[in-house]
Amino acid sequence: MPKNKGKLVCMVVVFVLALTLSVGCFTRSNAEADDQPAPPPGMPSLKEIYKDYFEIGAAVNLSTINTHRSLIDLHFSSLTAENEMKPEGLQRTEGRFSFQIADRIVNLAVDQGLKMRGHTLVWHAQTPGWFFQDKNGNRIDQKAVITEEDRQLVRERLESHIENVMQYYAGKVYAWDVVNEAISDDGRYILRQDSPWFRILGEEFLEIAFRKAHEVDPDAKLFYNDYNIERPYKLNRTIQMLQSLLDKGVPIHGVGIQGHWSVGDSLAEVEQAIKKYAELGLEIHITELDIGTRDISAQGLARQAEYYRQAFALFKKYSDVITSVTLWGISDAATWRPNDNPLLFDKNREPKPAFWAIVDTDKSWEENKAYYLGE
Ligand code: 9MR
């Protein structure tokens, strides 16, 4: 081969090699870029992360709408009033409805474009005694004989409460816990025997409440809400109660699983329950989620994070039927379980491992935290 031709071939080979390498490099660096986009600046937003799955809600009160306002704004797409919309909050005295306090929460939801869940219309607790007294001030539910007149009076009060409250909040509150905690903890009974509603009106109080609620606001989603109804000791009795209401054509659209759990409680039981409630054709809201741990060592908080991760992975798996997940509070500084540290943010309102764990349930909480905070 002539010397010059050899040199030319050599140059072509070098050129082609260089080109291949640079294309290779280019492609590889692009692939790397796809795998690891630059982390978005700042904290991730739970409501953004879960927007294709379900609403992410928080129970709030008059104090936390101020003290936890920036966390509410960033993370939550739905609010529930922790106490303010219960019967004792709205109608402490017969016929005198006071909506001002609850309105501060409802108006925040409306102004910020958040969903508002109504909690709760009919409950055995946090309901003033006058609901159950006769004209002479005697407790009807404690009488040996309850007359038709007594029953009629209590029925009218039940219906009037639902009518006034739901009419007032129509268009602002999209879903109501119409009846709260009616199932008995005692396996011999379906319904809680110590509820004055049950003692006076019998099991019909459920039907009366749901029918009235639907009549007043036909657009509202009507829920039955209770604790431990995902646990075997209560599940079948709850199904039986709901099925019998549905068979009678009672307008009930969903079931609220409260979710006051502790780290280690069975999630397999929760999954079974979700399937059974979905089979009834009901929508499911997780309405009061908090997952307690007494152990706040690094290891304890990591266990809580892992449990939260698994719980949210489960909720995502069933997001065709689970349309809302509400936490019963925001930080451990303001919770009805102060010794259980059950929420996503700590007493200083800083995100806990549990928060990072649900940011992406396919990854560990450490990975998620490092990714967003660049640590
Ligand atoms: O979190 C609420 C707490 O501030 C009240 O003192 C308590 C009174 O009954 O109710 C708490 O909320 C309950 C909810 O309304 C229904 N499910 C159980 C919740 C925790 O007790």
Coordinates of C-alpha atoms and ligand atoms in Angstrom, one line a residue:
M1 CA 0.0 0.0 0.0
P2 CA 1.4 3.4 -0.9
K3 CA 2.5 5.4 2.1
N4 CA -0.1 8.2 1.6
K5 CA -3.0 5.9 1.1
G6 CA -2.1 4.1 4.3
K7 CA -2.1 7.4 6.1
L8 CA -5.5 8.3 4.7
V9 CA -7.0 4.9 5.8
C10 CA -5.5 5.5 9.2
M11 CA -7.1 8.9 9.5
V12 CA -10.5 7.6 8.3
V13 CA -10.4 4.8 10.9
V14 CA -9.5 7.3 13.7
F15 CA -12.3 9.6 12.5
V16 CA -14.9 6.9 12.5
L17 CA -13.7 5.6 15.9
A18 CA -13.9 9.1 17.3
L19 CA -17.4 9.6 15.9
T20 CA -18.7 6.3 17.3
L21 CA -17.2 7.0 20.6
S22 CA -18.7 10.5 20.8
V23 CA -22.1 9.3 19.6
G24 CA -21.8 6.5 22.2
C25 CA -20.9 9.1 24.9
F26 CA -23.7 11.3 23.8
T27 CA -26.3 8.5 23.9
R28 CA -25.1 7.3 27.3
S29 CA -25.1 10.7 28.9
N30 CA -28.6 11.2 27.6
A31 CA -29.8 7.9 29.0
E32 CA -28.3 8.9 32.3
A33 CA -30.1 12.2 32.2
D34 CA -33.4 10.3 31.6
D35 CA -32.8 8.0 34.6
Q36 CA -31.9 10.9 36.9
P37 CA -33.6 14.1 36.1
A38 CA -32.5 16.9 38.3
P39 CA -34.5 16.9 41.5
P40 CA -37.2 19.5 41.6
P41 CA -36.3 22.3 43.9
G42 CA -37.6 22.1 47.5
M43 CA -40.0 19.8 49.2
P44 CA -42.2 17.5 47.2
S45 CA -46.0 18.0 47.5
L46 CA -48.1 15.0 48.6
K47 CA -51.2 16.2 46.7
E48 CA -49.1 16.6 43.5
I49 CA -47.6 13.1 44.0
Y50 CA -51.0 11.5 44.6
K51 CA -53.1 13.5 42.2
D52 CA -53.6 10.6 39.8
Y53 CA -54.6 8.2 42.7
F54 CA -56.7 9.9 45.3
E55 CA -57.3 13.0 47.3
I56 CA -54.9 13.5 50.2
G57 CA -56.6 15.0 53.1
A58 CA -55.9 16.2 56.6
A59 CA -58.1 16.7 59.7
V60 CA -57.6 20.3 60.9
N61 CA -59.0 22.4 63.7
L62 CA -59.2 26.2 64.4
S63 CA -55.7 26.2 65.8
T64 CA -53.9 24.0 63.1
I65 CA -55.4 26.0 60.2
N66 CA -53.0 28.7 61.4
T67 CA -50.1 26.8 63.0
H68 CA -49.9 24.3 60.1
R69 CA -51.0 26.5 57.3
S70 CA -48.0 26.2 55.0
L71 CA -48.1 22.4 55.3
I72 CA -51.8 22.4 54.5
D73 CA -51.1 24.6 51.4
L74 CA -48.3 22.4 50.1
H75 CA -49.6 18.9 50.8
F76 CA -53.3 18.5 51.1
S77 CA -56.2 18.6 48.6
S78 CA -58.9 17.8 51.1
L79 CA -59.9 18.9 54.6
T80 CA -62.0 17.5 57.4
A81 CA -62.9 19.4 60.6
E82 CA -61.6 17.4 63.5
N83 CA -64.4 18.5 65.9
E84 CA -66.1 21.6 64.6
M85 CA -68.8 20.0 62.4
K86 CA -70.0 17.5 65.0
P87 CA -73.5 18.0 66.4
E88 CA -72.2 19.6 69.6
G89 CA -70.2 22.0 67.4
L90 CA -73.1 23.1 65.2
Q91 CA -76.2 22.7 67.3
R92 CA -75.3 22.9 71.0
T93 CA -78.8 24.3 71.8
E94 CA -81.9 23.0 70.1
G95 CA -82.7 25.1 67.0
R96 CA -79.7 27.4 67.3
F97 CA -77.3 26.5 64.7
S98 CA -73.8 28.1 64.9
F99 CA -71.8 27.7 61.8
Q100 CA -69.2 30.5 62.4
I101 CA -66.4 28.3 63.7
A102 CA -66.8 25.5 61.2
D103 CA -67.1 28.1 58.5
R104 CA -63.5 29.2 59.1
I105 CA -62.4 25.7 58.1
V106 CA -64.9 25.3 55.3
N107 CA -64.1 28.7 53.8
L108 CA -60.4 27.9 53.8
A109 CA -61.2 24.8 51.8
V110 CA -63.4 26.7 49.4
D111 CA -61.0 29.6 49.0
Q112 CA -58.0 27.3 48.3
G113 CA -60.0 25.0 46.0
L114 CA -59.7 22.0 48.4
K115 CA -62.3 19.3 48.8
M116 CA -64.2 19.4 52.1
R117 CA -65.4 16.2 53.9
G118 CA -68.2 16.7 56.4
H119 CA -67.7 14.9 59.7
T120 CA -70.2 13.9 61.1
L121 CA -74.0 14.1 61.3
V122 CA -75.1 11.2 63.4
W123 CA -73.0 9.8 66.2
H124 CA -73.5 8.6 69.8
A125 CA -70.7 10.8 71.0
Q126 CA -70.2 14.6 70.9
T127 CA -73.9 15.0 70.5
P128 CA -75.7 17.3 73.1
G129 CA -78.0 15.6 75.5
W130 CA -81.1 17.6 74.5
F131 CA -81.3 15.5 71.3
F132 CA -82.4 12.6 73.5
Q133 CA -84.6 14.3 76.1
D134 CA -88.4 14.5 76.2
K135 CA -90.3 17.6 76.8
N136 CA -89.9 17.2 80.6
G137 CA -86.1 16.9 80.3
N138 CA -86.0 13.2 80.9
R139 CA -83.6 11.0 78.9
I140 CA -85.7 9.0 76.5
D141 CA -83.0 6.4 75.8
Q142 CA -83.0 5.5 79.5
K143 CA -86.7 4.9 79.8
A144 CA -88.1 1.4 80.3
V145 CA -90.8 2.2 77.8
I146 CA -90.2 4.5 74.9
T147 CA -93.5 5.9 73.4
E148 CA -94.2 6.5 69.8
E149 CA -94.3 10.3 70.7
D150 CA -90.8 10.0 72.1
R151 CA -89.6 8.3 68.9
Q152 CA -91.3 10.8 66.7
L153 CA -89.6 13.7 68.6
V154 CA -86.1 12.2 68.2
R155 CA -86.7 11.3 64.6
E156 CA -87.7 14.9 63.9
R157 CA -84.6 16.2 65.6
L158 CA -82.4 13.8 63.6
E159 CA -83.9 14.9 60.4
S160 CA -83.9 18.6 61.2
H161 CA -80.2 18.5 62.1
I162 CA -79.3 16.8 58.9
E163 CA -81.5 19.2 56.9
N164 CA -80.2 22.4 58.4
V165 CA -76.5 21.4 58.3
M166 CA -76.5 19.8 54.8
Q167 CA -78.6 22.6 53.3
Y168 CA -76.2 25.2 54.7
Y169 CA -73.1 23.4 53.4
A170 CA -74.6 22.2 50.1
G171 CA -72.1 22.8 47.3
K172 CA -69.2 23.3 49.7
V173 CA -69.0 19.9 51.4
Y174 CA -68.9 17.2 48.8
A175 CA -68.9 14.1 51.0
W176 CA -70.5 13.5 54.4
D177 CA -69.9 10.9 57.1
V178 CA -73.6 10.6 57.6
V179 CA -73.4 8.0 60.4
N180 CA -70.3 7.4 62.5
E181 CA -69.3 4.4 64.5
A182 CA -72.7 2.5 64.7
I183 CA -71.2 -1.0 64.6
S184 CA -70.9 -2.8 68.0
D185 CA -67.5 -3.9 69.4
D186 CA -69.3 -6.8 71.0
G187 CA -69.6 -9.6 68.5
R188 CA -73.0 -10.6 69.7
Y189 CA -74.6 -7.6 68.1
I190 CA -74.4 -5.8 64.8
L191 CA -75.2 -2.4 66.1
R192 CA -73.8 -0.6 69.2
Q193 CA -76.3 -1.1 71.9
D194 CA -75.4 1.9 74.0
S195 CA -76.1 4.4 71.2
P196 CA -79.0 6.6 72.1
W197 CA -80.0 6.7 68.4
F198 CA -80.2 2.9 68.4
R199 CA -82.0 2.7 71.8
I200 CA -84.7 5.1 70.7
L201 CA -85.1 4.5 67.0
G202 CA -83.8 1.0 66.6
E203 CA -81.8 0.1 63.5
E204 CA -84.0 2.3 61.4
F205 CA -82.0 5.3 62.5
L206 CA -79.4 4.5 59.8
E207 CA -82.0 4.4 57.1
I208 CA -83.7 7.6 58.2
A209 CA -80.4 9.4 58.3
F210 CA -79.1 8.4 54.8
R211 CA -82.5 8.9 53.2
K212 CA -82.8 12.4 54.6
A213 CA -79.2 13.3 53.7
H214 CA -79.8 12.3 50.1
E215 CA -83.1 14.2 49.9
V216 CA -81.4 17.4 51.2
D217 CA -78.3 17.3 49.0
P218 CA -78.7 14.7 46.2
D219 CA -75.2 15.7 44.9
A220 CA -73.4 14.8 48.2
K221 CA -71.5 11.5 48.5
L222 CA -72.8 9.8 51.6
F223 CA -70.5 7.7 53.7
Y224 CA -70.8 5.2 56.6
N225 CA -67.7 5.8 58.7
D226 CA -66.2 3.6 61.5
Y227 CA -63.0 2.3 63.2
N228 CA -61.7 -1.3 63.0
I229 CA -64.2 -2.3 60.3
E230 CA -61.3 -3.6 58.4
R231 CA -60.6 -6.1 61.2
P232 CA -62.1 -9.6 61.1
Y233 CA -64.0 -9.1 64.4
K234 CA -66.1 -6.2 62.8
L235 CA -65.8 -6.7 59.1
N236 CA -68.6 -9.3 58.5
R237 CA -71.1 -7.5 60.7
T238 CA -70.4 -4.2 58.9
I239 CA -70.8 -5.9 55.5
Q240 CA -74.1 -7.4 56.7
M241 CA -75.3 -4.0 57.9
L242 CA -74.3 -2.2 54.7
Q243 CA -75.7 -5.0 52.5
S244 CA -79.1 -4.8 54.2
L245 CA -79.2 -1.0 53.7
L246 CA -78.3 -1.4 50.0
D247 CA -80.9 -4.1 49.6
K248 CA -83.5 -1.7 50.8
G249 CA -82.3 0.9 48.3
V250 CA -80.9 3.2 50.9
P251 CA -78.7 5.9 49.3
I252 CA -75.3 5.1 50.6
H253 CA -72.3 5.7 48.4
G254 CA -69.2 4.9 50.4
V255 CA -67.6 3.4 53.4
G256 CA -65.0 5.3 55.5
I257 CA -62.3 3.2 57.0
Q258 CA -60.9 5.4 59.8
G259 CA -57.4 3.8 60.0
H260 CA -56.3 4.5 63.6
W261 CA -53.6 1.9 63.4
S262 CA -50.3 1.1 65.0
V263 CA -47.1 -0.1 63.4
G264 CA -47.3 -3.9 62.9
D265 CA -51.1 -4.1 62.6
S266 CA -52.0 -6.4 59.7
L267 CA -52.2 -4.8 56.3
A268 CA -53.3 -8.2 54.8
E269 CA -56.6 -7.7 56.8
V270 CA -56.9 -4.2 55.4
E271 CA -56.5 -5.5 51.8
Q272 CA -59.2 -8.2 52.4
A273 CA -61.6 -5.6 53.8
I274 CA -61.0 -3.2 50.8
K275 CA -61.9 -6.1 48.4
K276 CA -65.0 -6.9 50.3
Y277 CA -66.3 -3.3 50.5
A278 CA -65.5 -2.8 46.9
E279 CA -67.6 -5.9 46.1
L280 CA -70.6 -4.1 47.6
G281 CA -70.0 -1.5 44.9
L282 CA -69.1 1.2 47.5
E283 CA -66.4 3.8 47.1
I284 CA -63.8 3.7 49.9
H285 CA -62.3 6.7 51.8
I286 CA -59.6 6.2 54.3
T287 CA -60.9 8.9 56.6
E288 CA -58.7 9.2 59.8
L289 CA -55.4 7.7 59.1
D290 CA -52.7 7.8 61.8
I291 CA -50.2 5.0 62.6
G292 CA -48.8 5.0 66.1
T293 CA -45.4 4.1 67.4
R294 CA -44.1 4.6 71.0
D295 CA -40.6 4.0 69.8
I296 CA -39.1 7.3 68.4
S297 CA -35.6 6.1 68.2
A298 CA -34.1 6.3 64.7
Q299 CA -35.0 2.6 64.3
G300 CA -38.6 3.1 65.6
L301 CA -39.2 5.9 63.1
A302 CA -37.7 3.8 60.3
R303 CA -40.2 1.0 61.1
Q304 CA -43.0 3.5 61.1
A305 CA -41.8 4.8 57.8
E306 CA -41.8 1.3 56.3
Y307 CA -45.3 0.6 57.6
Y308 CA -46.6 3.9 56.1
R309 CA -44.8 3.0 52.8
Q310 CA -46.6 -0.3 52.7
A311 CA -49.9 1.2 53.6
F312 CA -49.7 3.8 50.8
A313 CA -48.5 1.2 48.3
L314 CA -51.7 -0.8 49.2
F315 CA -53.9 2.3 48.8
K316 CA -52.4 3.0 45.4
K317 CA -53.0 -0.6 44.3
Y318 CA -56.7 -0.1 45.0
S319 CA -57.0 3.5 43.8
D320 CA -59.8 2.5 41.5
V321 CA -62.0 2.2 44.6
I322 CA -60.1 4.3 47.2
T323 CA -60.8 7.9 46.2
S324 CA -59.5 9.8 49.3
V325 CA -57.0 9.2 52.0
T326 CA -57.2 11.6 55.0
L327 CA -54.7 11.8 57.8
W328 CA -56.2 12.5 61.2
G329 CA -53.9 15.5 61.8
I330 CA -50.7 16.9 60.3
S331 CA -48.0 16.8 62.9
D332 CA -47.3 15.1 66.2
A333 CA -47.6 18.5 67.9
A334 CA -51.4 18.3 67.4
T335 CA -52.9 14.9 67.5
W336 CA -55.5 13.1 69.6
R337 CA -52.8 10.4 70.3
P338 CA -49.9 12.5 71.7
N339 CA -48.0 9.6 73.1
D340 CA -48.2 7.6 69.8
N341 CA -46.4 10.0 67.4
P342 CA -48.7 8.8 64.6
L343 CA -48.4 11.5 61.9
L344 CA -46.1 12.4 59.0
F345 CA -44.5 15.5 60.6
D346 CA -42.8 15.7 64.0
K347 CA -43.5 18.0 66.9
N348 CA -41.5 20.7 65.2
R349 CA -43.6 20.2 62.1
E350 CA -40.5 18.8 60.3
P351 CA -41.0 15.8 57.9
K352 CA -40.5 12.4 59.5
P353 CA -39.1 9.3 57.8
A354 CA -42.8 8.4 57.4
F355 CA -43.3 11.4 55.2
W356 CA -40.4 10.6 53.0
A357 CA -41.5 7.0 52.8
I358 CA -44.8 7.8 51.0
V359 CA -43.2 10.3 48.6
D360 CA -42.4 7.4 46.4
T361 CA -43.5 4.0 47.7
D362 CA -41.2 2.2 45.2
K363 CA -38.1 3.5 47.0
S364 CA -36.9 3.7 50.6
W365 CA -37.5 6.8 52.7
E366 CA -33.7 7.5 52.7
E367 CA -33.5 7.4 48.9
N368 CA -36.5 9.7 48.6
K369 CA -35.1 12.2 51.1
A370 CA -31.7 12.2 49.5
Y371 CA -33.2 12.7 46.1
Y372 CA -35.2 15.7 47.1
L373 CA -32.8 17.3 49.5
G374 CA -29.7 16.4 47.6
E375 CA -28.1 14.8 50.7
Ligands
9MR1 O1 -59.7 14.0 67.2 C1 -60.9 14.1 67.9 C2 -60.6 14.6 69.4 O2 -60.1 15.9 69.3 C3 -61.9 14.6 70.2 O3 -61.5 14.9 71.5 C4 -62.5 13.2 70.1 C5 -63.8 13.2 70.9 O4 -64.6 12.1 70.7 O5 -62.8 12.9 68.7 C6 -61.7 12.8 68.0 O6 -62.0 12.4 66.7 C7 -62.6 11.1 66.5 C8 -63.4 11.2 65.3 O7 -64.3 12.2 65.4 C9 -64.2 9.8 65.1 N1 -63.3 8.7 65.1 C10 -62.3 8.7 66.2 C11 -61.6 10.0 66.3 C12 -60.5 9.9 67.4 O8 -61.1 9.7 68.7

